[in-house]
Amino acid sequence: GETATLFQDYMLPKVIILFKTLPNKREDIVDIMTSFCFSNSDMLALLKILKEDLENAALVQCFALLSNRTAYHSKELQDVYFFYVTFGLRSPSKQLRTHALLILASLCKESPNLSLNMLGELQKLLEDPWWGIQAGIFHVMCASITSIQQEEQKAQLQEIMEGILKKASPMVLRGCIYWMADCLP
């Protein structure tokens, strides 16, 4: 819409500068960005601008924050986010991998089979000792498990979740407890 276009043309460049310079305010800044996205096309336009103006680490973090505030009503929007999931999961940066897992978890809430399709890649990530990766994988499992109908598939996800919990540090357990809310009916 016209309001979104005005925001993107005049305010977004300033908001992007704030996003780059105030990392502790990024969630609030993303809230401002999403408040001017009234449609999938507005969100796609925003993502395109962000892609041009942010470097990889900030971009994937921004997309992770945006994905948690977005309903995916278009395949194109899901595809853009999923591209950054695959990009982030292959990154040597543990922060990028963690942000990619956040995006994946938000996608799995609407498309739970994504976690099943990526099970091999997620199982490889289980070897990563960083707490954020472990909690992120648990988050993906929690986001998926309530919508999966087949018991055998649910059992696979539960096995991964139990494995994470058995060897979890206190930091991972905190994250897991937080994400278990997604599993509640």
mmCIF file with all atom_site columns, C-alpha atoms in Angstrom, residues 8-124:
data_model
loop_
_atom_site.group_PDB
_atom_site.id
_atom_site.type_symbol
_atom_site.label_atom_id
_atom_site.label_alt_id
_atom_site.label_comp_id
_atom_site.label_asym_id
_atom_site.label_entity_id
_atom_site.label_seq_id
_atom_site.pdbx_PDB_ins_code
_atom_site.Cartn_x
_atom_site.Cartn_y
_atom_site.Cartn_z
_atom_site.occupancy
_atom_site.B_iso_or_equiv
_atom_site.pdbx_formal_charge
_atom_site.auth_seq_id
_atom_site.auth_comp_id
_atom_site.auth_asym_id
_atom_site.auth_atom_id
_atom_site.pdbx_PDB_model_num
ATOM 1   C CA . GLN A 1 8   ? 10.149 2.142   2.602  1.00 0.00 ? 8   GLN A CA 1
ATOM 2   C CA . ASP A 1 9   ? 11.131 5.210   0.598  1.00 0.00 ? 9   ASP A CA 1
ATOM 3   C CA . TYR A 1 10  ? 11.628 7.720   3.402  1.00 0.00 ? 10  TYR A CA 1
ATOM 4   C CA . MET A 1 11  ? 11.915 6.052   6.792  1.00 0.00 ? 11  MET A CA 1
ATOM 5   C CA . LEU A 1 12  ? 13.378 2.620   6.113  1.00 0.00 ? 12  LEU A CA 1
ATOM 6   C CA . PRO A 1 13  ? 16.875 3.923   5.254  1.00 0.00 ? 13  PRO A CA 1
ATOM 7   C CA . LYS A 1 14  ? 17.004 5.599   8.676  1.00 0.00 ? 14  LYS A CA 1
ATOM 8   C CA . VAL A 1 15  ? 15.561 2.515   10.387 1.00 0.00 ? 15  VAL A CA 1
ATOM 9   C CA . ILE A 1 16  ? 18.210 0.341   8.732  1.00 0.00 ? 16  ILE A CA 1
ATOM 10  C CA . ILE A 1 17  ? 20.924 2.623   10.105 1.00 0.00 ? 17  ILE A CA 1
ATOM 11  C CA . LEU A 1 18  ? 19.412 2.172   13.565 1.00 0.00 ? 18  LEU A CA 1
ATOM 12  C CA . PHE A 1 19  ? 19.294 -1.602  13.047 1.00 0.00 ? 19  PHE A CA 1
ATOM 13  C CA . LYS A 1 20  ? 22.992 -1.606  12.141 1.00 0.00 ? 20  LYS A CA 1
ATOM 14  C CA . THR A 1 21  ? 24.118 0.657   14.977 1.00 0.00 ? 21  THR A CA 1
ATOM 15  C CA . LEU A 1 22  ? 21.861 -0.420  17.868 1.00 0.00 ? 22  LEU A CA 1
ATOM 16  C CA . PRO A 1 23  ? 22.066 -4.228  18.137 1.00 0.00 ? 23  PRO A CA 1
ATOM 17  C CA . ASN A 1 24  ? 20.359 -4.249  21.543 1.00 0.00 ? 24  ASN A CA 1
ATOM 18  C CA . LYS A 1 25  ? 17.293 -2.526  20.014 1.00 0.00 ? 25  LYS A CA 1
ATOM 19  C CA . ARG A 1 26  ? 16.929 -4.785  16.962 1.00 0.00 ? 26  ARG A CA 1
ATOM 20  C CA . GLU A 1 27  ? 13.730 -6.502  18.126 1.00 0.00 ? 27  GLU A CA 1
ATOM 21  C CA . ASP A 1 28  ? 12.012 -3.150  18.631 1.00 0.00 ? 28  ASP A CA 1
ATOM 22  C CA . ILE A 1 29  ? 13.278 -1.898  15.278 1.00 0.00 ? 29  ILE A CA 1
ATOM 23  C CA . VAL A 1 30  ? 11.914 -4.996  13.535 1.00 0.00 ? 30  VAL A CA 1
ATOM 24  C CA . ASP A 1 31  ? 8.555  -4.362  15.219 1.00 0.00 ? 31  ASP A CA 1
ATOM 25  C CA . ILE A 1 32  ? 8.564  -0.928  13.593 1.00 0.00 ? 32  ILE A CA 1
ATOM 26  C CA . MET A 1 33  ? 9.417  -2.454  10.205 1.00 0.00 ? 33  MET A CA 1
ATOM 27  C CA . THR A 1 34  ? 6.621  -5.019  10.369 1.00 0.00 ? 34  THR A CA 1
ATOM 28  C CA . SER A 1 35  ? 4.054  -2.459  11.441 1.00 0.00 ? 35  SER A CA 1
ATOM 29  C CA . PHE A 1 36  ? 4.347  -0.986  7.937  1.00 0.00 ? 36  PHE A CA 1
ATOM 30  C CA . CYS A 1 37  ? 3.898  -4.303  6.110  1.00 0.00 ? 37  CYS A CA 1
ATOM 31  C CA . PHE A 1 38  ? 0.229  -4.776  5.328  1.00 0.00 ? 38  PHE A CA 1
ATOM 32  C CA . SER A 1 39  ? 0.538  -7.525  2.707  1.00 0.00 ? 39  SER A CA 1
ATOM 33  C CA . ASN A 1 40  ? 2.856  -10.203 1.414  1.00 0.00 ? 40  ASN A CA 1
ATOM 34  C CA . SER A 1 41  ? 4.016  -7.849  -1.342 1.00 0.00 ? 41  SER A CA 1
ATOM 35  C CA . ASP A 1 42  ? 4.922  -5.217  1.280  1.00 0.00 ? 42  ASP A CA 1
ATOM 36  C CA . MET A 1 43  ? 6.913  -7.821  3.201  1.00 0.00 ? 43  MET A CA 1
ATOM 37  C CA . LEU A 1 44  ? 8.661  -9.050  0.055  1.00 0.00 ? 44  LEU A CA 1
ATOM 38  C CA . ALA A 1 45  ? 9.601  -5.474  -0.840 1.00 0.00 ? 45  ALA A CA 1
ATOM 39  C CA . LEU A 1 46  ? 10.969 -4.981  2.683  1.00 0.00 ? 46  LEU A CA 1
ATOM 40  C CA . LEU A 1 47  ? 13.015 -8.185  2.493  1.00 0.00 ? 47  LEU A CA 1
ATOM 41  C CA . LYS A 1 48  ? 14.456 -7.126  -0.862 1.00 0.00 ? 48  LYS A CA 1
ATOM 42  C CA . ILE A 1 49  ? 15.544 -3.742  0.502  1.00 0.00 ? 49  ILE A CA 1
ATOM 43  C CA . LEU A 1 50  ? 17.040 -5.327  3.611  1.00 0.00 ? 50  LEU A CA 1
ATOM 44  C CA . LYS A 1 51  ? 18.944 -7.818  1.465  1.00 0.00 ? 51  LYS A CA 1
ATOM 45  C CA . GLU A 1 52  ? 20.577 -4.926  -0.376 1.00 0.00 ? 52  GLU A CA 1
ATOM 46  C CA . ASP A 1 53  ? 21.425 -2.890  2.741  1.00 0.00 ? 53  ASP A CA 1
ATOM 47  C CA . LEU A 1 54  ? 22.476 -5.381  5.437  1.00 0.00 ? 54  LEU A CA 1
ATOM 48  C CA . GLU A 1 55  ? 25.494 -7.669  5.562  1.00 0.00 ? 55  GLU A CA 1
ATOM 49  C CA . ASN A 1 56  ? 24.932 -11.393 6.045  1.00 0.00 ? 56  ASN A CA 1
ATOM 50  C CA . ALA A 1 57  ? 25.014 -11.689 9.849  1.00 0.00 ? 57  ALA A CA 1
ATOM 51  C CA . ALA A 1 58  ? 22.690 -8.732  10.426 1.00 0.00 ? 58  ALA A CA 1
ATOM 52  C CA . LEU A 1 59  ? 20.479 -9.803  7.521  1.00 0.00 ? 59  LEU A CA 1
ATOM 53  C CA . VAL A 1 60  ? 19.904 -13.340 8.806  1.00 0.00 ? 60  VAL A CA 1
ATOM 54  C CA . GLN A 1 61  ? 19.270 -11.993 12.312 1.00 0.00 ? 61  GLN A CA 1
ATOM 55  C CA . CYS A 1 62  ? 16.794 -9.474  10.907 1.00 0.00 ? 62  CYS A CA 1
ATOM 56  C CA . PHE A 1 63  ? 15.055 -12.190 8.881  1.00 0.00 ? 63  PHE A CA 1
ATOM 57  C CA . ALA A 1 64  ? 14.903 -14.384 12.011 1.00 0.00 ? 64  ALA A CA 1
ATOM 58  C CA . LEU A 1 65  ? 13.210 -11.581 13.932 1.00 0.00 ? 65  LEU A CA 1
ATOM 59  C CA . LEU A 1 66  ? 10.883 -10.818 11.009 1.00 0.00 ? 66  LEU A CA 1
ATOM 60  C CA . SER A 1 67  ? 9.946  -14.463 10.514 1.00 0.00 ? 67  SER A CA 1
ATOM 61  C CA . ASN A 1 68  ? 8.660  -14.689 14.078 1.00 0.00 ? 68  ASN A CA 1
ATOM 62  C CA . ARG A 1 69  ? 6.345  -11.751 13.397 1.00 0.00 ? 69  ARG A CA 1
ATOM 63  C CA . THR A 1 70  ? 5.078  -12.848 9.985  1.00 0.00 ? 70  THR A CA 1
ATOM 64  C CA . ALA A 1 71  ? 2.311  -15.110 8.803  1.00 0.00 ? 71  ALA A CA 1
ATOM 65  C CA . TYR A 1 72  ? 3.327  -16.895 5.614  1.00 0.00 ? 72  TYR A CA 1
ATOM 66  C CA . HIS A 1 73  ? 0.474  -16.545 3.199  1.00 0.00 ? 73  HIS A CA 1
ATOM 67  C CA . SER A 1 74  ? 2.565  -16.747 0.074  1.00 0.00 ? 74  SER A CA 1
ATOM 68  C CA . LYS A 1 75  ? 4.842  -19.440 -1.236 1.00 0.00 ? 75  LYS A CA 1
ATOM 69  C CA . GLU A 1 76  ? 7.216  -16.729 -2.445 1.00 0.00 ? 76  GLU A CA 1
ATOM 70  C CA . LEU A 1 77  ? 7.626  -15.344 1.078  1.00 0.00 ? 77  LEU A CA 1
ATOM 71  C CA . GLN A 1 78  ? 8.240  -18.826 2.481  1.00 0.00 ? 78  GLN A CA 1
ATOM 72  C CA . ASP A 1 79  ? 10.802 -19.473 -0.251 1.00 0.00 ? 79  ASP A CA 1
ATOM 73  C CA . VAL A 1 80  ? 12.749 -16.308 0.571  1.00 0.00 ? 80  VAL A CA 1
ATOM 74  C CA . TYR A 1 81  ? 12.888 -17.226 4.246  1.00 0.00 ? 81  TYR A CA 1
ATOM 75  C CA . PHE A 1 82  ? 13.795 -20.837 3.452  1.00 0.00 ? 82  PHE A CA 1
ATOM 76  C CA . PHE A 1 83  ? 16.677 -19.699 1.264  1.00 0.00 ? 83  PHE A CA 1
ATOM 77  C CA . TYR A 1 84  ? 18.144 -17.933 4.294  1.00 0.00 ? 84  TYR A CA 1
ATOM 78  C CA . VAL A 1 85  ? 17.568 -21.031 6.421  1.00 0.00 ? 85  VAL A CA 1
ATOM 79  C CA . THR A 1 86  ? 19.728 -23.096 4.085  1.00 0.00 ? 86  THR A CA 1
ATOM 80  C CA . PHE A 1 87  ? 22.276 -20.281 3.787  1.00 0.00 ? 87  PHE A CA 1
ATOM 81  C CA . GLY A 1 88  ? 22.484 -19.802 7.551  1.00 0.00 ? 88  GLY A CA 1
ATOM 82  C CA . LEU A 1 89  ? 22.667 -23.485 8.447  1.00 0.00 ? 89  LEU A CA 1
ATOM 83  C CA . ARG A 1 90  ? 25.721 -23.884 6.207  1.00 0.00 ? 90  ARG A CA 1
ATOM 84  C CA . SER A 1 91  ? 27.515 -20.900 7.722  1.00 0.00 ? 91  SER A CA 1
ATOM 85  C CA . PRO A 1 92  ? 30.572 -21.375 9.908  1.00 0.00 ? 92  PRO A CA 1
ATOM 86  C CA . SER A 1 93  ? 29.097 -18.757 12.271 1.00 0.00 ? 93  SER A CA 1
ATOM 87  C CA . LYS A 1 94  ? 27.215 -20.273 15.192 1.00 0.00 ? 94  LYS A CA 1
ATOM 88  C CA . GLN A 1 95  ? 25.101 -17.112 15.465 1.00 0.00 ? 95  GLN A CA 1
ATOM 89  C CA . LEU A 1 96  ? 24.026 -17.382 11.813 1.00 0.00 ? 96  LEU A CA 1
ATOM 90  C CA . ARG A 1 97  ? 23.176 -21.062 12.303 1.00 0.00 ? 97  ARG A CA 1
ATOM 91  C CA . THR A 1 98  ? 21.138 -20.191 15.394 1.00 0.00 ? 98  THR A CA 1
ATOM 92  C CA . HIS A 1 99  ? 19.240 -17.442 13.554 1.00 0.00 ? 99  HIS A CA 1
ATOM 93  C CA . ALA A 1 100 ? 18.604 -19.848 10.667 1.00 0.00 ? 100 ALA A CA 1
ATOM 94  C CA . LEU A 1 101 ? 17.092 -22.308 13.145 1.00 0.00 ? 101 LEU A CA 1
ATOM 95  C CA . LEU A 1 102 ? 14.799 -19.545 14.448 1.00 0.00 ? 102 LEU A CA 1
ATOM 96  C CA . ILE A 1 103 ? 13.592 -18.887 10.911 1.00 0.00 ? 103 ILE A CA 1
ATOM 97  C CA . LEU A 1 104 ? 13.103 -22.617 10.342 1.00 0.00 ? 104 LEU A CA 1
ATOM 98  C CA . ALA A 1 105 ? 11.097 -22.964 13.558 1.00 0.00 ? 105 ALA A CA 1
ATOM 99  C CA . SER A 1 106 ? 8.765  -20.174 12.495 1.00 0.00 ? 106 SER A CA 1
ATOM 100 C CA . LEU A 1 107 ? 8.330  -21.805 9.071  1.00 0.00 ? 107 LEU A CA 1
ATOM 101 C CA . CYS A 1 108 ? 7.655  -25.194 10.698 1.00 0.00 ? 108 CYS A CA 1
ATOM 102 C CA . LYS A 1 109 ? 4.693  -23.786 12.598 1.00 0.00 ? 109 LYS A CA 1
ATOM 103 C CA . GLU A 1 110 ? 2.847  -23.563 9.284  1.00 0.00 ? 110 GLU A CA 1
ATOM 104 C CA . SER A 1 111 ? 4.714  -26.316 7.397  1.00 0.00 ? 111 SER A CA 1
ATOM 105 C CA . PRO A 1 112 ? 5.731  -28.916 9.997  1.00 0.00 ? 112 PRO A CA 1
ATOM 106 C CA . ASN A 1 113 ? 7.013  -31.361 7.394  1.00 0.00 ? 113 ASN A CA 1
ATOM 107 C CA . LEU A 1 114 ? 9.945  -29.016 6.783  1.00 0.00 ? 114 LEU A CA 1
ATOM 108 C CA . SER A 1 115 ? 11.584 -30.378 9.909  1.00 0.00 ? 115 SER A CA 1
ATOM 109 C CA . LEU A 1 116 ? 11.136 -33.917 8.612  1.00 0.00 ? 116 LEU A CA 1
ATOM 110 C CA . ASN A 1 117 ? 12.563 -32.946 5.228  1.00 0.00 ? 117 ASN A CA 1
ATOM 111 C CA . MET A 1 118 ? 15.604 -31.434 6.929  1.00 0.00 ? 118 MET A CA 1
ATOM 112 C CA . LEU A 1 119 ? 16.063 -34.140 9.550  1.00 0.00 ? 119 LEU A CA 1
ATOM 113 C CA . GLY A 1 120 ? 19.431 -35.235 8.158  1.00 0.00 ? 120 GLY A CA 1
ATOM 114 C CA . GLU A 1 121 ? 20.846 -31.728 8.282  1.00 0.00 ? 121 GLU A CA 1
ATOM 115 C CA . LEU A 1 122 ? 19.387 -31.104 11.738 1.00 0.00 ? 122 LEU A CA 1
ATOM 116 C CA . GLN A 1 123 ? 20.871 -34.343 13.055 1.00 0.00 ? 123 GLN A CA 1
ATOM 117 C CA . LYS A 1 124 ? 24.318 -33.246 11.825 1.00 0.00 ? 124 LYS A CA 1
#
